[in-house]
C-alpha positions as a LaTeX table, in Angstrom:
\begin{tabular}{lrrr}
\hline
Residue & $x$ (\AA) & $y$ (\AA) & $z$ (\AA) \\
\hline
Met1 & 140.70 & 126.19 & 115.58 \\
Lys2 & 139.15 & 124.57 & 118.87 \\
Leu3 & 141.63 & 126.29 & 121.26 \\
Pro4 & 141.54 & 129.74 & 120.19 \\
Ala5 & 137.59 & 129.42 & 120.29 \\
Ser6 & 137.39 & 127.67 & 123.34 \\
Ala7 & 139.81 & 130.44 & 124.88 \\
Gly8 & 137.12 & 132.44 & 123.09 \\
Gly9 & 134.59 & 130.91 & 125.48 \\
Ser10 & 133.04 & 128.98 & 123.45 \\
Thr11 & 131.25 & 126.01 & 124.39 \\
Val12 & 131.94 & 122.60 & 123.70 \\
Pro13 & 128.82 & 121.87 & 121.84 \\
Val14 & 129.24 & 124.83 & 119.49 \\
Ile15 & 132.83 & 124.28 & 118.93 \\
Ala16 & 132.23 & 120.62 & 117.76 \\
Arg17 & 129.45 & 122.05 & 115.46 \\
Leu18 & 132.04 & 125.09 & 114.03 \\
Val19 & 134.52 & 122.31 & 113.20 \\
Gln20 & 132.83 & 119.74 & 112.60 \\
Ala21 & 134.20 & 117.18 & 115.39 \\
Asp22 & 132.52 & 115.39 & 117.75 \\
Glu23 & 131.88 & 117.11 & 121.23 \\
Asn24 & 133.88 & 113.65 & 122.86 \\
Thr25 & 137.13 & 114.80 & 119.96 \\
Val26 & 137.44 & 118.50 & 121.16 \\
Arg27 & 136.96 & 117.98 & 124.75 \\
Asp28 & 140.15 & 115.65 & 124.39 \\
Val29 & 141.65 & 117.85 & 122.47 \\
Ile30 & 141.13 & 121.01 & 125.04 \\
His31 & 142.24 & 118.77 & 127.94 \\
Arg32 & 145.38 & 117.99 & 126.57 \\
Phe33 & 146.05 & 121.32 & 125.67 \\
Asn34 & 145.21 & 122.37 & 129.22 \\
Glu35 & 148.18 & 119.29 & 130.61 \\
Thr36 & 150.79 & 119.72 & 128.06 \\
Gly37 & 150.02 & 123.31 & 126.15 \\
Leu38 & 151.50 & 123.88 & 122.88 \\
Ala39 & 153.03 & 120.67 & 122.55 \\
Cys40 & 149.74 & 118.85 & 121.89 \\
Leu41 & 149.80 & 119.75 & 118.61 \\
Thr42 & 152.32 & 117.99 & 117.16 \\
Pro43 & 151.10 & 114.63 & 115.92 \\
Arg44 & 151.72 & 111.88 & 117.96 \\
Arg45 & 152.81 & 108.60 & 115.66 \\
Ala46 & 152.72 & 105.14 & 117.30 \\
Gly47 & 155.53 & 102.37 & 116.22 \\
Gly48 & 155.14 & 99.81 & 113.88 \\
Arg49 & 154.58 & 98.68 & 110.79 \\
Pro50 & 154.81 & 102.36 & 107.92 \\
Arg51 & 151.79 & 103.27 & 106.30 \\
Leu52 & 151.65 & 101.19 & 102.97 \\
Pro53 & 151.26 & 103.15 & 99.97 \\
Ile54 & 147.94 & 103.82 & 97.70 \\
Arg55 & 147.79 & 102.85 & 94.66 \\
Asp56 & 147.91 & 105.90 & 93.00 \\
Gln57 & 150.97 & 106.73 & 95.21 \\
Glu58 & 152.86 & 103.66 & 93.34 \\
Asp59 & 151.83 & 104.40 & 89.82 \\
Phe60 & 153.04 & 108.04 & 90.29 \\
Ala61 & 156.10 & 106.84 & 91.73 \\
Val62 & 156.70 & 104.75 & 88.76 \\
Gln63 & 155.53 & 106.91 & 86.38 \\
Thr64 & 157.90 & 109.78 & 87.91 \\
Arg65 & 160.68 & 107.44 & 87.71 \\
Ala66 & 160.43 & 106.58 & 83.76 \\
Leu67 & 160.06 & 109.83 & 83.44 \\
His68 & 163.47 & 110.91 & 85.21 \\
Thr69 & 164.72 & 108.13 & 83.07 \\
Tyr70 & 163.52 & 109.18 & 80.06 \\
Leu71 & 164.85 & 113.15 & 80.54 \\
Arg72 & 167.83 & 111.98 & 81.54 \\
Arg73 & 169.19 & 109.78 & 78.54 \\
Arg74 & 167.22 & 112.51 & 76.23 \\
Asn75 & 169.43 & 115.05 & 77.54 \\
Gln76 & 172.66 & 112.50 & 77.89 \\
His77 & 174.13 & 114.62 & 74.62 \\
Thr78 & 172.56 & 117.86 & 74.32 \\
Arg79 & 175.73 & 120.36 & 73.58 \\
His80 & 176.06 & 123.26 & 75.22 \\
Pro81 & 173.79 & 126.29 & 74.59 \\
Asp82 & 177.10 & 128.95 & 73.23 \\
Val83 & 178.11 & 125.34 & 70.83 \\
Leu84 & 175.13 & 124.88 & 69.30 \\
Thr85 & 175.50 & 129.41 & 68.86 \\
Ala86 & 179.26 & 128.62 & 67.50 \\
Gln87 & 177.71 & 125.61 & 65.11 \\
Arg88 & 174.57 & 128.07 & 63.41 \\
Arg89 & 177.12 & 130.40 & 63.14 \\
Glu90 & 179.72 & 128.01 & 60.91 \\
Arg91 & 176.84 & 126.95 & 58.60 \\
Ala92 & 175.85 & 130.36 & 57.83 \\
Arg93 & 179.52 & 130.85 & 57.33 \\
Ile94 & 179.51 & 128.03 & 54.66 \\
Arg95 & 176.26 & 128.69 & 53.16 \\
Ile96 & 177.76 & 132.76 & 52.95 \\
Arg97 & 180.23 & 131.24 & 51.46 \\
Ser98 & 178.62 & 128.65 & 49.06 \\
Glu99 & 176.63 & 131.64 & 47.53 \\
Lys100 & 179.35 & 133.73 & 46.67 \\
Gly101 & 181.27 & 131.67 & 44.94 \\
Ile102 & 184.20 & 131.43 & 47.46 \\
Pro103 & 186.88 & 128.40 & 46.57 \\
Trp104 & 187.18 & 126.03 & 49.75 \\
Gly105 & 190.50 & 125.68 & 51.36 \\
Arg106 & 193.36 & 127.81 & 51.90 \\
Pro107 & 193.95 & 131.86 & 49.91 \\
Thr108 & 196.68 & 131.47 & 47.74 \\
Ser109 & 197.90 & 134.62 & 46.82 \\
Lys110 & 199.49 & 133.14 & 44.10 \\
Pro111 & 197.60 & 130.59 & 41.00 \\
Pro112 & 198.57 & 126.64 & 41.86 \\
Pro113 & 201.45 & 125.46 & 39.59 \\
Thr114 & 200.26 & 124.48 & 36.22 \\
Val115 & 201.70 & 120.72 & 35.01 \\
Ala116 & 203.81 & 120.80 & 32.41 \\
\hline
\end{tabular}
């Protein structure tokens, strides 16, 4: 935003008010752009220790880890949808057979032997 406004001929105070920044910051960005080109837009990070996470980020990470653990355990023993469909069909077949009074076991064409 600062660079296109500068290229358009706007003055530093106008650009500073437009982007709500300090005039010196606007001047620094324009000078860096004139020296290095678009490379000035990449963030400049210094070495050293990484920033400490904010408390909310720690809580979020803990909650996310706990949720993933719960879901992994809950879904560990779930069955494939095809297996569930086959089980539903089998239960329906059993229910229908019992409602019609069809006996269980192998259908036989001859009556069972009688003990005399």
